[in-house]
Coordinates of N, CA and C in Angstrom, one line a residue:
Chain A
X33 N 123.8 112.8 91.7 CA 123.7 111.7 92.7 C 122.6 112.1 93.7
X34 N 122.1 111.2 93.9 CA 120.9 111.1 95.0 C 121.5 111.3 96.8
X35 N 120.6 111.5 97.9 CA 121.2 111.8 98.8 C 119.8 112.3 100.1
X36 N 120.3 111.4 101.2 CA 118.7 111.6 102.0 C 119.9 112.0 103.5
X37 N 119.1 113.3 104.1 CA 120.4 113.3 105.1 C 119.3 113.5 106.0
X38 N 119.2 112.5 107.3 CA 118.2 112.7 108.7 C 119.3 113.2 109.6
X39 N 119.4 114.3 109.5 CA 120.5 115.2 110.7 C 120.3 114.6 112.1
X40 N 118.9 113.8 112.7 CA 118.8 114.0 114.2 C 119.2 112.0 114.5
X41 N 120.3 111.9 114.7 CA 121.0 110.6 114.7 C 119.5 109.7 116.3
X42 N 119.3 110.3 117.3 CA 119.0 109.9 118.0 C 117.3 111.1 118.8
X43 N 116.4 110.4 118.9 CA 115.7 111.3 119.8 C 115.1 110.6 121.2
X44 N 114.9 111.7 122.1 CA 114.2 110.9 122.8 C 112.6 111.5 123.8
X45 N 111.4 111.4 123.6 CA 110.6 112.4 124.3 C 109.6 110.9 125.0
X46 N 108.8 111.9 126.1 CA 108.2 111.4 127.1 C 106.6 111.2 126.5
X47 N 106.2 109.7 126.7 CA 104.9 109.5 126.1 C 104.1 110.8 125.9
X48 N 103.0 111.0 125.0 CA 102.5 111.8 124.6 C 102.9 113.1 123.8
X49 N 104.0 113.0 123.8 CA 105.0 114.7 123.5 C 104.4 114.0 121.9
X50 N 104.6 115.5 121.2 CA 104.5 115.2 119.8 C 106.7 115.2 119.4
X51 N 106.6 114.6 118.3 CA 108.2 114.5 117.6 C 108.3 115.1 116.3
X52 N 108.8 115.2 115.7 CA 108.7 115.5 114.3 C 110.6 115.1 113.7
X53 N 110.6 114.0 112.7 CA 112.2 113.6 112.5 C 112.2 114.7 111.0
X54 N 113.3 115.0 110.5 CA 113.4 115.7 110.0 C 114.2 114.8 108.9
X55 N 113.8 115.0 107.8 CA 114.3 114.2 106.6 C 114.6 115.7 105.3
X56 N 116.0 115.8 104.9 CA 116.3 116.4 103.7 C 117.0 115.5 102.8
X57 N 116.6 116.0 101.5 CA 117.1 115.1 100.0 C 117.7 115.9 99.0
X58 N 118.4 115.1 98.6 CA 119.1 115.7 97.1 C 118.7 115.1 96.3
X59 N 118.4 116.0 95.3 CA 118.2 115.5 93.4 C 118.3 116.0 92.7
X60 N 118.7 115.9 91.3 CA 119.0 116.6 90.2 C 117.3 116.0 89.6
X61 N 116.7 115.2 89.5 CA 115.8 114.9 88.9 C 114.5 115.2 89.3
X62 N 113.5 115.6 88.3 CA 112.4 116.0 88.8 C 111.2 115.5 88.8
X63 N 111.3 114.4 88.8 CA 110.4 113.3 89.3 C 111.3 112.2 90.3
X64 N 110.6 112.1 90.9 CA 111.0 111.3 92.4 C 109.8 110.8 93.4
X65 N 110.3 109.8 94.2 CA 109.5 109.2 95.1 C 110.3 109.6 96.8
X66 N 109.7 109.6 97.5 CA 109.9 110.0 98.7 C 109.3 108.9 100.1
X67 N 110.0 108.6 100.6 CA 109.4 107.0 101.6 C 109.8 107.6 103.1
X68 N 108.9 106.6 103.6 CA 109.5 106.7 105.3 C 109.3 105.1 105.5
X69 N 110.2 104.7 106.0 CA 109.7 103.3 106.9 C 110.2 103.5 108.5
X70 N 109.3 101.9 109.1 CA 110.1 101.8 110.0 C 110.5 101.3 110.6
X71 N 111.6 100.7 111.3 CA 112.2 99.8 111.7 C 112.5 99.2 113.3
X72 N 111.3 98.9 113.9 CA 110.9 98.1 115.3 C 112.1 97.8 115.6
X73 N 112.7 97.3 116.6 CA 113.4 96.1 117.6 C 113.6 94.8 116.8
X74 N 112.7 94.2 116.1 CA 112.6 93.3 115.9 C 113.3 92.8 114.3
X75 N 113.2 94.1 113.6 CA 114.6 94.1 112.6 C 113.6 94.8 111.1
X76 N 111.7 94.2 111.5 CA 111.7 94.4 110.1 C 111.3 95.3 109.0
X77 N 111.3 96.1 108.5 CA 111.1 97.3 108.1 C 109.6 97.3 107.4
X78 N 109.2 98.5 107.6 CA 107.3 98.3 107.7 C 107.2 99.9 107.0
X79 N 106.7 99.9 106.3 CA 106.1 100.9 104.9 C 105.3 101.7 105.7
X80 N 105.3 103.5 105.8 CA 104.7 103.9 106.3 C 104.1 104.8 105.3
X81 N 104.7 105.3 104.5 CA 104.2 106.6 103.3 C 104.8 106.5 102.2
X82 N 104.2 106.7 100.9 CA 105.3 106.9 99.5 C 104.6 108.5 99.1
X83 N 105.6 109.1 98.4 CA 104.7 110.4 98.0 C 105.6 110.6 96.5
X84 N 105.0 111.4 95.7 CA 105.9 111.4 94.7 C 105.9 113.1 94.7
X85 N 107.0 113.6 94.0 CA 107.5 115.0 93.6 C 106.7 115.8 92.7
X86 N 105.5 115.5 92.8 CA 104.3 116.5 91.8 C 103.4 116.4 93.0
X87 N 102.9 116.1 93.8 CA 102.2 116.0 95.1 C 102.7 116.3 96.3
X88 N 102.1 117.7 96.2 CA 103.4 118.5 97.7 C 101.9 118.7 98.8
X89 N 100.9 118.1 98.5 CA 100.2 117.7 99.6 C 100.5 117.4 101.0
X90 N 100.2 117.9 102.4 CA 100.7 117.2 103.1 C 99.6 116.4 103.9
X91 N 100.3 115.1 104.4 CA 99.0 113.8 104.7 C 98.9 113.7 105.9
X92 N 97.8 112.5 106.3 CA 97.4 112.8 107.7 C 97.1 111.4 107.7
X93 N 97.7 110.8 108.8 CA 97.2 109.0 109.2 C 97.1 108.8 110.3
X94 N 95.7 109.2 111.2 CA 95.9 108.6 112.4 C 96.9 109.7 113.2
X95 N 97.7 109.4 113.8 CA 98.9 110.1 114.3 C 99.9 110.5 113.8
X96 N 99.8 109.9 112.5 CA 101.0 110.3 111.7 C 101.0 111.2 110.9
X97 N 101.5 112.1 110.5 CA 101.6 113.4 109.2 C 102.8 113.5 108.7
X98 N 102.7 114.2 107.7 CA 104.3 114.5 106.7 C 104.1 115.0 105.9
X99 N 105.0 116.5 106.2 CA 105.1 118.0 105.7 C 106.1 117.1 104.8
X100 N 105.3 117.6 102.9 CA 106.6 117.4 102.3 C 106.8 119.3 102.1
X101 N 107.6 119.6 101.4 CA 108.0 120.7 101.1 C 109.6 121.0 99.7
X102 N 108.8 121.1 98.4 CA 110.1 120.7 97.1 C 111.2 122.1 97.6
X103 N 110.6 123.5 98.5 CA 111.5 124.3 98.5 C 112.6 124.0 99.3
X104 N 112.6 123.5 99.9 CA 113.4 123.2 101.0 C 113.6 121.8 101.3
X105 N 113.5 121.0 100.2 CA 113.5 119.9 99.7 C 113.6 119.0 101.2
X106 N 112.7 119.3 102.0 CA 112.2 118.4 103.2 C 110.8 117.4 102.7
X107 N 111.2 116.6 103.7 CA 110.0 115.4 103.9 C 109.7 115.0 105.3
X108 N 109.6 116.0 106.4 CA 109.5 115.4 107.5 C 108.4 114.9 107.9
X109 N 108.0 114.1 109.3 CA 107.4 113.2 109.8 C 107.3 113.1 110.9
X110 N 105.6 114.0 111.4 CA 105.4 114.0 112.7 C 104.8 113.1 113.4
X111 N 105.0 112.8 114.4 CA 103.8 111.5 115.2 C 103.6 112.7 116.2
X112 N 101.8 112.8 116.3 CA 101.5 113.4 117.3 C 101.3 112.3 118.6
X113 N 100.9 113.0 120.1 CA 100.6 112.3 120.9 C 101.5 110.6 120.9
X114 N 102.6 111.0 120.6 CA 103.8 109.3 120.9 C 103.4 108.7 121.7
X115 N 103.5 107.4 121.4 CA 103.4 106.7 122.1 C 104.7 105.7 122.4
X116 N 104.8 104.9 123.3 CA 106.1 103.5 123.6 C 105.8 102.7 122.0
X117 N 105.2 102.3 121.9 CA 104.8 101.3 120.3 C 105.5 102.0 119.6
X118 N 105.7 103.5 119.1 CA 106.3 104.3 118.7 C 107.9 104.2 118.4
X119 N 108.7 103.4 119.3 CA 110.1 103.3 119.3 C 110.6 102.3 118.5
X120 N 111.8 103.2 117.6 CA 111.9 102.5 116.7 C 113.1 103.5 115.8
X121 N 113.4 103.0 115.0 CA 114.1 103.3 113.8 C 113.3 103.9 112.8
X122 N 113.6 105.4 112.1 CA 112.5 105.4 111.1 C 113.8 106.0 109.9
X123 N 113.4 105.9 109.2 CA 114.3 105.7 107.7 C 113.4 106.2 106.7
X124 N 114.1 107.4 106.6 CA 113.7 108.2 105.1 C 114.4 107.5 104.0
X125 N 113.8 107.9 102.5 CA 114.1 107.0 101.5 C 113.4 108.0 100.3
X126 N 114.7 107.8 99.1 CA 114.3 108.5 97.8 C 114.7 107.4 96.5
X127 N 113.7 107.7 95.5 CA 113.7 106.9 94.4 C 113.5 107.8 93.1
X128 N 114.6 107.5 92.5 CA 114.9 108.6 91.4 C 114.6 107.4 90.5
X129 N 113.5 107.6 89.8 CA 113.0 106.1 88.2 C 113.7 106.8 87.0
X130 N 115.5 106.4 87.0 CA 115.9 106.9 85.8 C 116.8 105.8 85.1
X131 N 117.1 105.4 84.3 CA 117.9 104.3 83.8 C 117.8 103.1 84.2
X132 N 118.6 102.4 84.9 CA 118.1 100.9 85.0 C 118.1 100.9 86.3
X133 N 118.0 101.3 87.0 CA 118.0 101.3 88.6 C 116.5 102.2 88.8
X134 N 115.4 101.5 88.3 CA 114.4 102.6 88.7 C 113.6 102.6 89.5
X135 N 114.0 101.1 90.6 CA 113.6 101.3 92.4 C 114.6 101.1 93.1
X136 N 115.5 101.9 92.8 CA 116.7 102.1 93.7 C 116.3 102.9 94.7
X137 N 116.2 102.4 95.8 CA 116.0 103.1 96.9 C 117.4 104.1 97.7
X138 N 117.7 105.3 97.7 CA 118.5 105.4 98.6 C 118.4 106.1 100.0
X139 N 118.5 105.7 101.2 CA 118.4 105.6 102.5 C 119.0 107.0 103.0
X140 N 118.3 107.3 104.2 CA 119.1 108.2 105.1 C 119.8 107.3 106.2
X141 N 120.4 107.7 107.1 CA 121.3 107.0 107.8 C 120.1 106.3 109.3
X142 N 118.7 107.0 109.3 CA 117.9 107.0 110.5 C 118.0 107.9 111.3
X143 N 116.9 107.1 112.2 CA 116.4 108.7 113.5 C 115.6 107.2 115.0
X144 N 116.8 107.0 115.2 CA 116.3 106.0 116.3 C 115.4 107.2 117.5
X145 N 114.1 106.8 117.5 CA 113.0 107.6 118.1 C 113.1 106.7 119.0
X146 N 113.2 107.1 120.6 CA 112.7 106.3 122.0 C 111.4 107.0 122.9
X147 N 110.7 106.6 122.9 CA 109.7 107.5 123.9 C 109.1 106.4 125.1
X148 N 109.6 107.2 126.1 CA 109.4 106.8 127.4 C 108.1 106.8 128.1
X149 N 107.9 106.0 128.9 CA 106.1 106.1 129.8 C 106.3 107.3 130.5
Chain B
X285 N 100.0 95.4 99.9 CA 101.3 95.0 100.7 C 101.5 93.3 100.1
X286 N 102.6 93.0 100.5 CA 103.0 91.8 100.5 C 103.4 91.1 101.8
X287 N 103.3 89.8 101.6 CA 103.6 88.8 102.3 C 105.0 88.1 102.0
X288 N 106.0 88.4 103.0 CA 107.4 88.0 102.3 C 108.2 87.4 103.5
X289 N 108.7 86.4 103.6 CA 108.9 85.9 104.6 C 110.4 85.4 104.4
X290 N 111.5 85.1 105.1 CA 112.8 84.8 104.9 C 113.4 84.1 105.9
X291 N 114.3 82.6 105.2 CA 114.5 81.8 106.2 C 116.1 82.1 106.0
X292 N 117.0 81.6 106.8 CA 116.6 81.6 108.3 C 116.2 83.1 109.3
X293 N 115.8 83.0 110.4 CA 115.3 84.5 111.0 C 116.9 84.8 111.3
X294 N 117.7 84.1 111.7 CA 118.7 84.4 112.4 C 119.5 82.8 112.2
X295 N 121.2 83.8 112.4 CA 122.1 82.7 112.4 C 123.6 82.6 113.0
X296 N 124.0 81.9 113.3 CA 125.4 82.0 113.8 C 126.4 81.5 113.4
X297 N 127.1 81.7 111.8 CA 128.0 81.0 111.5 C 129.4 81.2 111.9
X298 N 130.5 80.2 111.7 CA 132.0 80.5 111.4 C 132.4 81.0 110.6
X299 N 133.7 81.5 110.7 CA 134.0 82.4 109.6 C 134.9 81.1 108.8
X300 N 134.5 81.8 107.5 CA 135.1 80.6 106.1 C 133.6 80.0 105.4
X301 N 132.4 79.8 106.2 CA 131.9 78.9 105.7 C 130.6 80.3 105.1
X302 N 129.5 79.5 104.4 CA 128.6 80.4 103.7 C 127.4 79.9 104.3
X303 N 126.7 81.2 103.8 CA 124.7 81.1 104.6 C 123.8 81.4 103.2
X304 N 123.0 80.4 102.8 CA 121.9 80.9 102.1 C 120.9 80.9 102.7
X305 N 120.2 82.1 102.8 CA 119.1 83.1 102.7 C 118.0 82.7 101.8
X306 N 117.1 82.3 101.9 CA 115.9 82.3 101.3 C 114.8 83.4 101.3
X307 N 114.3 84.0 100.5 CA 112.9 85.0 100.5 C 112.2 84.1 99.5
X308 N 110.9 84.6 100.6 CA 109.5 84.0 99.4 C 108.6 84.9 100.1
X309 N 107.8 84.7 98.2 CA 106.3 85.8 98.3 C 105.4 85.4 98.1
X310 N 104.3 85.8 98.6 CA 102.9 85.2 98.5 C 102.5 85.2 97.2
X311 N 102.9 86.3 96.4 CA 102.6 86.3 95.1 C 103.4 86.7 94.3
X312 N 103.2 86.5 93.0 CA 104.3 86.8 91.7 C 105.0 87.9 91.7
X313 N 105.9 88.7 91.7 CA 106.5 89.9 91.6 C 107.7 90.2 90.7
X314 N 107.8 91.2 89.6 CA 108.6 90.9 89.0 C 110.1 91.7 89.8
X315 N 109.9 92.6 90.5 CA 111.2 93.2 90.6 C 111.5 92.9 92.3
X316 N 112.6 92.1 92.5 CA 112.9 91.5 93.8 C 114.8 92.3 94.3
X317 N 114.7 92.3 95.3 CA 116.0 92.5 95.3 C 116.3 92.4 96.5
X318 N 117.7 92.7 97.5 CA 118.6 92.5 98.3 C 119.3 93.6 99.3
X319 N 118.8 93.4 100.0 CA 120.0 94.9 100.9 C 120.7 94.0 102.2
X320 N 121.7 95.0 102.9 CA 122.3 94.4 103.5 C 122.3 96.0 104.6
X321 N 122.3 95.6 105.8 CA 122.4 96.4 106.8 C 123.2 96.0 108.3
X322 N 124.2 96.7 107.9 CA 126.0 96.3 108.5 C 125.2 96.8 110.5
X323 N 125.6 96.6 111.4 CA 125.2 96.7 112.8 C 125.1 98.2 112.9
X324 N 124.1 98.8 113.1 CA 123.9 100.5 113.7 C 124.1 101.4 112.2
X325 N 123.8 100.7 111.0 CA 124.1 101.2 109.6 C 122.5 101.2 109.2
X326 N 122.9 102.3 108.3 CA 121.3 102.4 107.1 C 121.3 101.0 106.1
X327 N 120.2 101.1 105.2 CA 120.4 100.0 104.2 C 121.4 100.2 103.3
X328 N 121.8 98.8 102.6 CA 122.7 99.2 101.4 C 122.1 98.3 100.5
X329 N 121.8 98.8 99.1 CA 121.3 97.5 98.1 C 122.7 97.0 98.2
X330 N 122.6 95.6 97.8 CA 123.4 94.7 97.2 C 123.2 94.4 95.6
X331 N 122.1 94.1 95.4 CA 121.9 93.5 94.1 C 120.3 93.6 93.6
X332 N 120.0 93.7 92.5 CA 118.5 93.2 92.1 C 118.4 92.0 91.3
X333 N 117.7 91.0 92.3 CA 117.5 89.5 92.2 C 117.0 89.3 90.5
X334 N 117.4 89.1 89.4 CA 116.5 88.8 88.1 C 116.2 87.8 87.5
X335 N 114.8 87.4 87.5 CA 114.3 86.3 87.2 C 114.8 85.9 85.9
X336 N 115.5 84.6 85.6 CA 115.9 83.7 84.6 C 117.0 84.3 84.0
X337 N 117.7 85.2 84.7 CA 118.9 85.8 84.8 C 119.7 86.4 85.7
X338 N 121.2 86.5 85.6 CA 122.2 86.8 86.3 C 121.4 88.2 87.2
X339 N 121.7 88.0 88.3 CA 121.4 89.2 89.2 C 122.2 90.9 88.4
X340 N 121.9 91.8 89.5 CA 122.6 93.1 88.7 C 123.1 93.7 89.8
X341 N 124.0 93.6 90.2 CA 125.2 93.9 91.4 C 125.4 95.6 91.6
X342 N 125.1 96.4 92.7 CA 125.7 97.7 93.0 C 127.0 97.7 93.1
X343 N 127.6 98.9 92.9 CA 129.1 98.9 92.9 C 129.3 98.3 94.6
X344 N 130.5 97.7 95.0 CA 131.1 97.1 95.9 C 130.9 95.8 96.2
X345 N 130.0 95.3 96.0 CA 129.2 94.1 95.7 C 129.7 93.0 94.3
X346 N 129.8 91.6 94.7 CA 130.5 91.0 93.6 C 129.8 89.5 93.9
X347 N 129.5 88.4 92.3 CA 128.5 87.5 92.4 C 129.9 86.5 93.2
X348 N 130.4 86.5 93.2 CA 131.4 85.5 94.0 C 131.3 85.1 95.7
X349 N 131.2 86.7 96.2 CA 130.6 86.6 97.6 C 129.4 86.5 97.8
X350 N 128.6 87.1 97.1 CA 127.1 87.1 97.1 C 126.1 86.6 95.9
X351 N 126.5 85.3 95.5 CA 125.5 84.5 94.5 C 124.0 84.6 94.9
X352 N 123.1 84.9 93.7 CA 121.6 85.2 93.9 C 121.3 84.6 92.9
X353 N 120.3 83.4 93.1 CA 118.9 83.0 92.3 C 118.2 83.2 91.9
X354 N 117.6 83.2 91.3 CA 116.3 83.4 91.2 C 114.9 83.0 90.1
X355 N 114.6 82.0 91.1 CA 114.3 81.1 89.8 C 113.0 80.8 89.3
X356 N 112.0 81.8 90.1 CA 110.9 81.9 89.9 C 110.3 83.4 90.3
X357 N 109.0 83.9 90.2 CA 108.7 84.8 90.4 C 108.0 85.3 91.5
X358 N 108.1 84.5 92.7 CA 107.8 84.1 94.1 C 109.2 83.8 94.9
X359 N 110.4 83.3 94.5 CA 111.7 83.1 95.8 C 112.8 83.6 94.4
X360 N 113.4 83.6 96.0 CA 115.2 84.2 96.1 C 115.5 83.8 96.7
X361 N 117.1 83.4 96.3 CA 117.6 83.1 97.5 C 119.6 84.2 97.2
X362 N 119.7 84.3 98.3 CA 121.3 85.2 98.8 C 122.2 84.0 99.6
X363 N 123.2 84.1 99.0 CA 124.5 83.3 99.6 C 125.4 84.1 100.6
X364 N 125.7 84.0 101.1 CA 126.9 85.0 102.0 C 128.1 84.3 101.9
X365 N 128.7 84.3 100.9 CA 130.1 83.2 101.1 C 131.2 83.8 101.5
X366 N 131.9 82.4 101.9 CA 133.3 82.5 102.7 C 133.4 83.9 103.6
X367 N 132.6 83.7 104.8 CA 132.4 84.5 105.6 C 133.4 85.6 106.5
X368 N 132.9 86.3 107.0 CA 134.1 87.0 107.8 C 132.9 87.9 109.0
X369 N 133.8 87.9 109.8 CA 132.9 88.9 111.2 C 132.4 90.5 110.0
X370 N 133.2 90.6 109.5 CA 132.5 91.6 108.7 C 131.5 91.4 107.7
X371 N 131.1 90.6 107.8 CA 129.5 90.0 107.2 C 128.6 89.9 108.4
X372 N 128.8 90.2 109.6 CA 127.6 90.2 110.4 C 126.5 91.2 110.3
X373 N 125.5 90.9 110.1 CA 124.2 92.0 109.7 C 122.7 91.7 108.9
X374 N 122.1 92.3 108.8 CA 120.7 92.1 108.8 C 120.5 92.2 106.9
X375 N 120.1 91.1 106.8 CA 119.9 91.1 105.5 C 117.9 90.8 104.9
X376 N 118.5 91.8 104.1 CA 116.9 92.0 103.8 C 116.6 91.7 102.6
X377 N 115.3 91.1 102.2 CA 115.1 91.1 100.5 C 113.7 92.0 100.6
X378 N 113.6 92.8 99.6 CA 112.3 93.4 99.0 C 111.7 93.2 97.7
X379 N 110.0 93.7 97.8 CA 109.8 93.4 96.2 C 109.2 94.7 96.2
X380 N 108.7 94.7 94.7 CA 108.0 96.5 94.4 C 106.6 95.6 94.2
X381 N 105.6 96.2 94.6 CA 104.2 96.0 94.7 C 103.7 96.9 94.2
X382 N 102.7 97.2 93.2 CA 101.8 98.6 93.0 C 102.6 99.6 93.4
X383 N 102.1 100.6 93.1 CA 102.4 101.7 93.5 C 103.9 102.0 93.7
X384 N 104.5 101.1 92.8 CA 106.2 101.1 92.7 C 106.2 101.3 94.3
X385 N 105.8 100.7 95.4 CA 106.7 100.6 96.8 C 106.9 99.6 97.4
X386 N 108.3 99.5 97.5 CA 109.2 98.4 98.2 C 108.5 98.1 99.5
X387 N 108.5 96.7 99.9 CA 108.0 96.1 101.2 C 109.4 95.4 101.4
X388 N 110.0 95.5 102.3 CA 110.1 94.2 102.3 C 110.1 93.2 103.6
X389 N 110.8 91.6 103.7 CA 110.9 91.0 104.5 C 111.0 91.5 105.7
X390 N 111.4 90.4 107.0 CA 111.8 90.8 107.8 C 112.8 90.5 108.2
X391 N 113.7 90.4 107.3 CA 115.3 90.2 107.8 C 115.9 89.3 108.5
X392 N 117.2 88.7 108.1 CA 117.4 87.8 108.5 C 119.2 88.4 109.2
X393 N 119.3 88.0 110.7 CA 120.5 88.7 110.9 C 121.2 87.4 111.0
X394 N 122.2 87.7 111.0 CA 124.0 87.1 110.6 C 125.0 87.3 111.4
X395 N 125.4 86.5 112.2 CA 126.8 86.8 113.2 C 127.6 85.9 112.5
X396 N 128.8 86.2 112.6 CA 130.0 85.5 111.9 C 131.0 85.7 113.3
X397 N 131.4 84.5 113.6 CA 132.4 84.3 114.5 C 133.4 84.3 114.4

């Protein structure tokens, strides 16, 4: 069974601080996809990274980065220099392509990120 | 990315009665589907929407409460029937675009009175 656990239910840091949410997964399978989205105030969920399980590269967007790591089967997700635009809901996400469910997404529970002026 | 848009944004129905949900895409997609996101909850699929056939239901989920269409390769639509306050929540449709990654809508929330 699949399984995305974001341990930090709530954060909260003061504009400019860097964050880093912490995303761990489970899988028996060795090919997989790995997601972050995120989820504004406003409800709607917005595509930030896909990575797959043979590319342990870690990426750089602007402000955004994300340490994957297969040993420690993390995918975290830093924003440097935060900003207020910044708050929000972010939602880790795993996609195991095996049988007939092969964009079955399954979700961590979130990491409601607030950052203050 | 895609263009995916869902009517209505928001709604306030009674409990007993049903809400269909509309998603539409800018363009053709074959793999569409459904989540449902209960107040202060992660996603949950519901279903994957299948063109010119019966949808395909996750365990807990059943086509009685939740009838899906789908009748082309651009809309969807989701029923929420015979309502209850425990159907209040943010319902989402997505599609896979390239690079097998899900986009999707921007959700449509649901109060049930």
């Amino acid at each position: 069974a699949q399984k995305v656990t974001q341990a930090q239910t709530e954060i909260s840091v003061v504009e400019k601080e860097d964050v880093t949410l912490d995303c761990v997964y489970e899988t028996r399978d060795t090919t997989y996809y790995l997601f972050w989205y995120k989820q504004p105030p406003s409800g709607e969920l917005v595509f930030l990274i896909r990575r797959n399980s043979f590319d342990e590269q870690n990426e750089i967007s602007g402000r955004y980065s994300w340490n994957f790591q297969k040993s420690t089967s993390s995918f975290n997700f830093t924003i440097t220099a935060s900003q207020v635009v910044d708050s929000a809901v972010y939602f880790c996400a795993l996609n195991t392509p095996t049988g007939g469910s092969n964009y079955k997404l399954t979700f961590g529970k979130g990491t409601l990120l607030t950052v203050n002026p | 990315s895609a263009v995916i848009s869902q009517k209505p944004s928001r709604d306030i129905c009674q409990r007993g009665t049903s809400l269909t949900i509309q998603c539409q895409v800018d363009s053709q997609v074959t793999m569409m589907f459904w989540y449902r996101q209960q107040p202060g909850q992660s996603l949950t699929l519901i279903a994957t929407a299948n063109q010119g056939s019966e949808a395909t239901y996750e365990s807990g989920f059943v086509i009685d409460k939740f009838p899906i269409s789908r009748p082309n390769l651009t809309f969807s639509t989701l029923t929420v029937s015979n309502m209850s306050p425990e159907d209040s929540s943010i319902y989402l449709c997505s599609v896979v675009r390239l690079t097998d990654t899900q986009y999707f809508g921007p959700g449509t929330r649901l109060t049930v009175l």
